[in-house]
Every structure is written in structure tokens, then in C-alpha cells.
């Protein structure tokens, strides 16, 4: 029996949809804070259970009879919240007798700084729990930069960025979800930390590919990150070199190359 938390989110839904091509629906548990939002999964034969990271009793009930659990990290980045919520889930999984936990950690979690430190703390909780586990150190989603908003860059003829020319190893939500599904169902993943990263590209590369795909030249123009609004902090992280290192772990789990920049841009502009 495989359980997935966060099934109403983008990543969790990709995982569940792929698992339904790998295992019978009767062997899948979908855990949601509000099961009504996952009613379509129940219609497909999936066991949908209520589970709230802030309600340990609900988690113990949701994880009952589960062999492998995908613990999707909480979206709440309020200081101190995620470690508490993840600790609740890990304790509940241990109490329920879960055999292995697969955790969606983050890039740099071996020694995370700032909000990434929540993942470092959670990885420590997993080690202390004694439950066999698999770490998926996910890079950031490509969709943060490669999305339908690129049409504005096409209209303006330029793409603004503050990346200092450093590359990114972002990956699509779909690729990261499919990798998680593979880690849940395959053998030999216990005790492994996967550095899940996509192919390297820069924002200048993104501008060039957007121009090629759209048929309208798009230039890259460097600006201070303060001019980029809410996405500026991502550009600061890029400029720091956080996303500059490659890894082939994502390709290994997918059994194919990760989605290319050109394919991601083509989908975003479609």
C-alpha cells in the first residue's frame, strides 16, 4: 500500500496520476486535508483519507496499513511551522508502522540556509526516527520562470533578469512528480538521497529560446532584482550559484532525459 500526502497540490497530483498507471487503485491511499477536494480520486477507486499535518491523530489514521509513504513537504514557510508539521507526520508514520518514507526535500538541504533549513531539520528528524527513508532533494520548479507569463517578454521583445549569468538546474513539476512515483515503486531506494536537477540553462538562454519558439526575437536585459517584484528573490538565489551544479539523478529515476528548456518553453507558450 502506497500513500501520498498533498494530493490536491500540483506535485502530488502528478504522482498519484502516474501511480495509477503502475499499481491498482486499491493499493493507493490519497491523503488530503480536505478529502472533498480529492473526490475525483475516490471515484477512480483510490482510498481518500483525511490527514492534516497539524492533527497527529488524523495522520495516524491516514497512514494505517501503509507500506510506503510519500511525505510532500508542507507549503507553509512560516518559521518553525514546517519542522513541527513534518515531525507530526514522521511520528505518525512510525506509529502506524510505515515501512519507508519518501520525502520531498530541497536542493541544498544537506546544509540548508534560510527557508531551506526547514528541509535540513526534517532530514534530521527522518534519520532520528529510525524509519527507512528516501530523500528527494528537489530543485526549484521550472514553472517559476518558464510559464505563460513569457508571452509578455515576447510582446516586449526583452526578458528581464538578475541572475548574474549563473545557470539554473530547474526541473518541471511533472518530471519531479514522475521521479517521486519511481522512487515509491522501485527497489533499492531506501537510504538514498537523490539530487533531482534538470539540464543547465541561463536566463539569456531562456530569452533566446523564447525568441526561437515564438518567432519573435527576445533580448535578455540584466536589471537589479528589486525591479523584478516578488520573483526577485529567486533571481538572487540564482545569482548566488545555488542552482549551478548539475546532477543526473533525475534522469536516472525518470529513465529518460529531463524535459529540455525548448520543450518547456514550447509548452508554456502554447
JSON list of C-alpha atoms in Angstrom, two decimals, residues 51-153:
[
{"chain": "A", "resi": 51, "resn": "UNK", "atom": "CA", "xyz": [-4.95, 13.90, 7.07]},
{"chain": "A", "resi": 52, "resn": "UNK", "atom": "CA", "xyz": [-3.81, 17.26, 8.45]},
{"chain": "A", "resi": 53, "resn": "UNK", "atom": "CA", "xyz": [-0.17, 17.94, 9.33]},
{"chain": "A", "resi": 54, "resn": "UNK", "atom": "CA", "xyz": [-1.41, 19.87, 12.38]},
{"chain": "A", "resi": 55, "resn": "UNK", "atom": "CA", "xyz": [-3.58, 16.94, 13.56]},
{"chain": "A", "resi": 56, "resn": "UNK", "atom": "CA", "xyz": [-1.38, 13.97, 14.56]},
{"chain": "A", "resi": 57, "resn": "UNK", "atom": "CA", "xyz": [-4.37, 11.72, 15.26]},
{"chain": "A", "resi": 58, "resn": "UNK", "atom": "CA", "xyz": [-5.69, 12.22, 11.72]},
{"chain": "A", "resi": 59, "resn": "UNK", "atom": "CA", "xyz": [-2.27, 11.33, 10.34]},
{"chain": "A", "resi": 60, "resn": "UNK", "atom": "CA", "xyz": [-2.02, 8.10, 12.32]},
{"chain": "A", "resi": 61, "resn": "UNK", "atom": "CA", "xyz": [-5.41, 7.06, 10.96]},
{"chain": "A", "resi": 62, "resn": "UNK", "atom": "CA", "xyz": [-4.48, 8.12, 7.41]},
{"chain": "A", "resi": 63, "resn": "UNK", "atom": "CA", "xyz": [-1.24, 6.11, 7.47]},
{"chain": "A", "resi": 64, "resn": "UNK", "atom": "CA", "xyz": [-2.73, 2.92, 8.89]},
{"chain": "A", "resi": 65, "resn": "UNK", "atom": "CA", "xyz": [-1.79, -0.12, 6.79]},
{"chain": "A", "resi": 66, "resn": "UNK", "atom": "CA", "xyz": [0.59, 1.90, 4.59]},
{"chain": "A", "resi": 67, "resn": "UNK", "atom": "CA", "xyz": [3.88, 0.35, 3.47]},
{"chain": "A", "resi": 68, "resn": "UNK", "atom": "CA", "xyz": [5.45, 3.30, 1.63]},
{"chain": "A", "resi": 69, "resn": "UNK", "atom": "CA", "xyz": [4.61, 6.97, 2.25]},
{"chain": "A", "resi": 70, "resn": "UNK", "atom": "CA", "xyz": [5.34, 10.00, 0.10]},
{"chain": "A", "resi": 71, "resn": "UNK", "atom": "CA", "xyz": [5.62, 12.91, 2.51]},
{"chain": "A", "resi": 72, "resn": "UNK", "atom": "CA", "xyz": [5.16, 16.02, 0.38]},
{"chain": "A", "resi": 73, "resn": "UNK", "atom": "CA", "xyz": [6.66, 18.98, 2.21]},
{"chain": "A", "resi": 74, "resn": "UNK", "atom": "CA", "xyz": [4.28, 21.50, 3.71]},
{"chain": "A", "resi": 75, "resn": "UNK", "atom": "CA", "xyz": [3.79, 24.74, 1.75]},
{"chain": "A", "resi": 76, "resn": "UNK", "atom": "CA", "xyz": [3.79, 26.81, 4.97]},
{"chain": "A", "resi": 77, "resn": "UNK", "atom": "CA", "xyz": [7.19, 28.53, 5.20]},
{"chain": "A", "resi": 78, "resn": "UNK", "atom": "CA", "xyz": [6.36, 30.40, 8.42]},
{"chain": "A", "resi": 79, "resn": "UNK", "atom": "CA", "xyz": [9.45, 29.93, 10.64]},
{"chain": "A", "resi": 80, "resn": "UNK", "atom": "CA", "xyz": [9.09, 26.82, 12.80]},
{"chain": "A", "resi": 81, "resn": "UNK", "atom": "CA", "xyz": [5.90, 25.54, 11.16]},
{"chain": "A", "resi": 82, "resn": "UNK", "atom": "CA", "xyz": [7.22, 23.04, 8.65]},
{"chain": "A", "resi": 83, "resn": "UNK", "atom": "CA", "xyz": [9.56, 21.21, 11.04]},
{"chain": "A", "resi": 84, "resn": "UNK", "atom": "CA", "xyz": [6.67, 20.82, 13.51]},
{"chain": "A", "resi": 85, "resn": "UNK", "atom": "CA", "xyz": [4.26, 19.61, 10.83]},
{"chain": "A", "resi": 86, "resn": "UNK", "atom": "CA", "xyz": [6.79, 17.25, 9.29]},
{"chain": "A", "resi": 87, "resn": "UNK", "atom": "CA", "xyz": [7.67, 15.94, 12.74]},
{"chain": "A", "resi": 88, "resn": "UNK", "atom": "CA", "xyz": [3.99, 15.17, 13.31]},
{"chain": "A", "resi": 89, "resn": "UNK", "atom": "CA", "xyz": [3.86, 13.23, 10.03]},
{"chain": "A", "resi": 90, "resn": "UNK", "atom": "CA", "xyz": [7.07, 11.30, 10.71]},
{"chain": "A", "resi": 91, "resn": "UNK", "atom": "CA", "xyz": [5.95, 10.36, 14.23]},
{"chain": "A", "resi": 92, "resn": "UNK", "atom": "CA", "xyz": [2.55, 9.25, 12.88]},
{"chain": "A", "resi": 93, "resn": "UNK", "atom": "CA", "xyz": [4.19, 7.16, 10.16]},
{"chain": "A", "resi": 94, "resn": "UNK", "atom": "CA", "xyz": [6.41, 5.43, 12.69]},
{"chain": "A", "resi": 95, "resn": "UNK", "atom": "CA", "xyz": [3.45, 4.78, 14.99]},
{"chain": "A", "resi": 96, "resn": "UNK", "atom": "CA", "xyz": [1.44, 3.37, 12.08]},
{"chain": "A", "resi": 97, "resn": "UNK", "atom": "CA", "xyz": [4.26, 1.01, 11.10]},
{"chain": "A", "resi": 98, "resn": "UNK", "atom": "CA", "xyz": [5.05, 2.60, 7.73]},
{"chain": "A", "resi": 99, "resn": "UNK", "atom": "CA", "xyz": [7.97, 0.73, 6.18]},
{"chain": "A", "resi": 100, "resn": "UNK", "atom": "CA", "xyz": [9.58, 3.58, 4.23]},
{"chain": "A", "resi": 101, "resn": "UNK", "atom": "CA", "xyz": [9.12, 7.34, 3.91]},
{"chain": "A", "resi": 102, "resn": "UNK", "atom": "CA", "xyz": [9.95, 9.19, 0.69]},
{"chain": "A", "resi": 103, "resn": "UNK", "atom": "CA", "xyz": [10.35, 12.89, 1.46]},
{"chain": "A", "resi": 104, "resn": "UNK", "atom": "CA", "xyz": [10.28, 15.79, -0.99]},
{"chain": "A", "resi": 105, "resn": "UNK", "atom": "CA", "xyz": [13.24, 17.70, 0.38]},
{"chain": "A", "resi": 106, "resn": "UNK", "atom": "CA", "xyz": [15.03, 20.52, -1.42]},
{"chain": "A", "resi": 107, "resn": "UNK", "atom": "CA", "xyz": [18.25, 21.41, -3.13]},
{"chain": "A", "resi": 108, "resn": "UNK", "atom": "CA", "xyz": [20.96, 22.33, -0.64]},
{"chain": "A", "resi": 109, "resn": "UNK", "atom": "CA", "xyz": [19.21, 20.52, 2.23]},
{"chain": "A", "resi": 110, "resn": "UNK", "atom": "CA", "xyz": [22.42, 18.83, 3.35]},
{"chain": "A", "resi": 111, "resn": "UNK", "atom": "CA", "xyz": [23.20, 22.22, 4.98]},
{"chain": "A", "resi": 112, "resn": "UNK", "atom": "CA", "xyz": [20.25, 24.45, 4.18]},
{"chain": "A", "resi": 113, "resn": "UNK", "atom": "CA", "xyz": [20.21, 28.15, 4.91]},
{"chain": "A", "resi": 114, "resn": "UNK", "atom": "CA", "xyz": [17.17, 30.38, 5.39]},
{"chain": "A", "resi": 115, "resn": "UNK", "atom": "CA", "xyz": [13.90, 28.68, 4.46]},
{"chain": "A", "resi": 116, "resn": "UNK", "atom": "CA", "xyz": [15.85, 25.70, 3.12]},
{"chain": "A", "resi": 117, "resn": "UNK", "atom": "CA", "xyz": [16.93, 24.95, 6.70]},
{"chain": "A", "resi": 118, "resn": "UNK", "atom": "CA", "xyz": [13.45, 23.50, 7.29]},
{"chain": "A", "resi": 119, "resn": "UNK", "atom": "CA", "xyz": [14.38, 20.65, 4.98]},
{"chain": "A", "resi": 120, "resn": "UNK", "atom": "CA", "xyz": [17.70, 20.14, 6.76]},
{"chain": "A", "resi": 121, "resn": "UNK", "atom": "CA", "xyz": [15.81, 19.85, 10.03]},
{"chain": "A", "resi": 122, "resn": "UNK", "atom": "CA", "xyz": [13.29, 17.42, 8.53]},
{"chain": "A", "resi": 123, "resn": "UNK", "atom": "CA", "xyz": [16.03, 15.22, 7.12]},
{"chain": "A", "resi": 124, "resn": "UNK", "atom": "CA", "xyz": [17.46, 15.09, 10.63]},
{"chain": "A", "resi": 125, "resn": "UNK", "atom": "CA", "xyz": [14.08, 14.07, 12.04]},
{"chain": "A", "resi": 126, "resn": "UNK", "atom": "CA", "xyz": [13.89, 11.28, 9.49]},
{"chain": "A", "resi": 127, "resn": "UNK", "atom": "CA", "xyz": [17.31, 9.97, 10.49]},
{"chain": "A", "resi": 128, "resn": "UNK", "atom": "CA", "xyz": [16.36, 10.09, 14.17]},
{"chain": "A", "resi": 129, "resn": "UNK", "atom": "CA", "xyz": [13.06, 8.28, 13.53]},
{"chain": "A", "resi": 130, "resn": "UNK", "atom": "CA", "xyz": [14.74, 5.05, 12.52]},
{"chain": "A", "resi": 131, "resn": "UNK", "atom": "CA", "xyz": [12.23, 4.63, 9.66]},
{"chain": "A", "resi": 132, "resn": "UNK", "atom": "CA", "xyz": [13.91, 3.73, 6.35]},
{"chain": "A", "resi": 133, "resn": "UNK", "atom": "CA", "xyz": [13.61, 6.71, 4.05]},
{"chain": "A", "resi": 134, "resn": "UNK", "atom": "CA", "xyz": [14.45, 8.19, 0.66]},
{"chain": "A", "resi": 135, "resn": "UNK", "atom": "CA", "xyz": [15.31, 11.86, 0.17]},
{"chain": "A", "resi": 136, "resn": "UNK", "atom": "CA", "xyz": [14.25, 13.66, -2.99]},
{"chain": "A", "resi": 137, "resn": "UNK", "atom": "CA", "xyz": [16.23, 16.90, -2.92]},
{"chain": "A", "resi": 138, "resn": "UNK", "atom": "CA", "xyz": [14.15, 18.73, -5.50]},
{"chain": "A", "resi": 139, "resn": "UNK", "atom": "CA", "xyz": [15.43, 21.77, -7.31]},
{"chain": "A", "resi": 140, "resn": "UNK", "atom": "CA", "xyz": [13.03, 24.66, -7.90]},
{"chain": "A", "resi": 141, "resn": "UNK", "atom": "CA", "xyz": [10.24, 24.24, -10.41]},
{"chain": "A", "resi": 142, "resn": "UNK", "atom": "CA", "xyz": [10.95, 25.43, -13.96]},
{"chain": "A", "resi": 143, "resn": "UNK", "atom": "CA", "xyz": [7.46, 26.88, -13.93]},
{"chain": "A", "resi": 144, "resn": "UNK", "atom": "CA", "xyz": [8.73, 29.69, -11.69]},
{"chain": "A", "resi": 145, "resn": "UNK", "atom": "CA", "xyz": [10.44, 31.16, -14.77]},
{"chain": "A", "resi": 146, "resn": "UNK", "atom": "CA", "xyz": [9.02, 29.18, -17.70]},
{"chain": "A", "resi": 147, "resn": "UNK", "atom": "CA", "xyz": [5.31, 29.88, -17.71]},
{"chain": "A", "resi": 148, "resn": "UNK", "atom": "CA", "xyz": [2.66, 31.65, -19.83]},
{"chain": "A", "resi": 149, "resn": "UNK", "atom": "CA", "xyz": [3.95, 34.97, -18.50]},
{"chain": "A", "resi": 150, "resn": "UNK", "atom": "CA", "xyz": [6.74, 34.63, -21.07]},
{"chain": "A", "resi": 151, "resn": "UNK", "atom": "CA", "xyz": [4.21, 35.94, -23.59]},
{"chain": "A", "resi": 152, "resn": "UNK", "atom": "CA", "xyz": [4.81, 39.36, -22.01]},
{"chain": "A", "resi": 153, "resn": "UNK", "atom": "CA", "xyz": [8.50, 39.02, -22.82]}
]
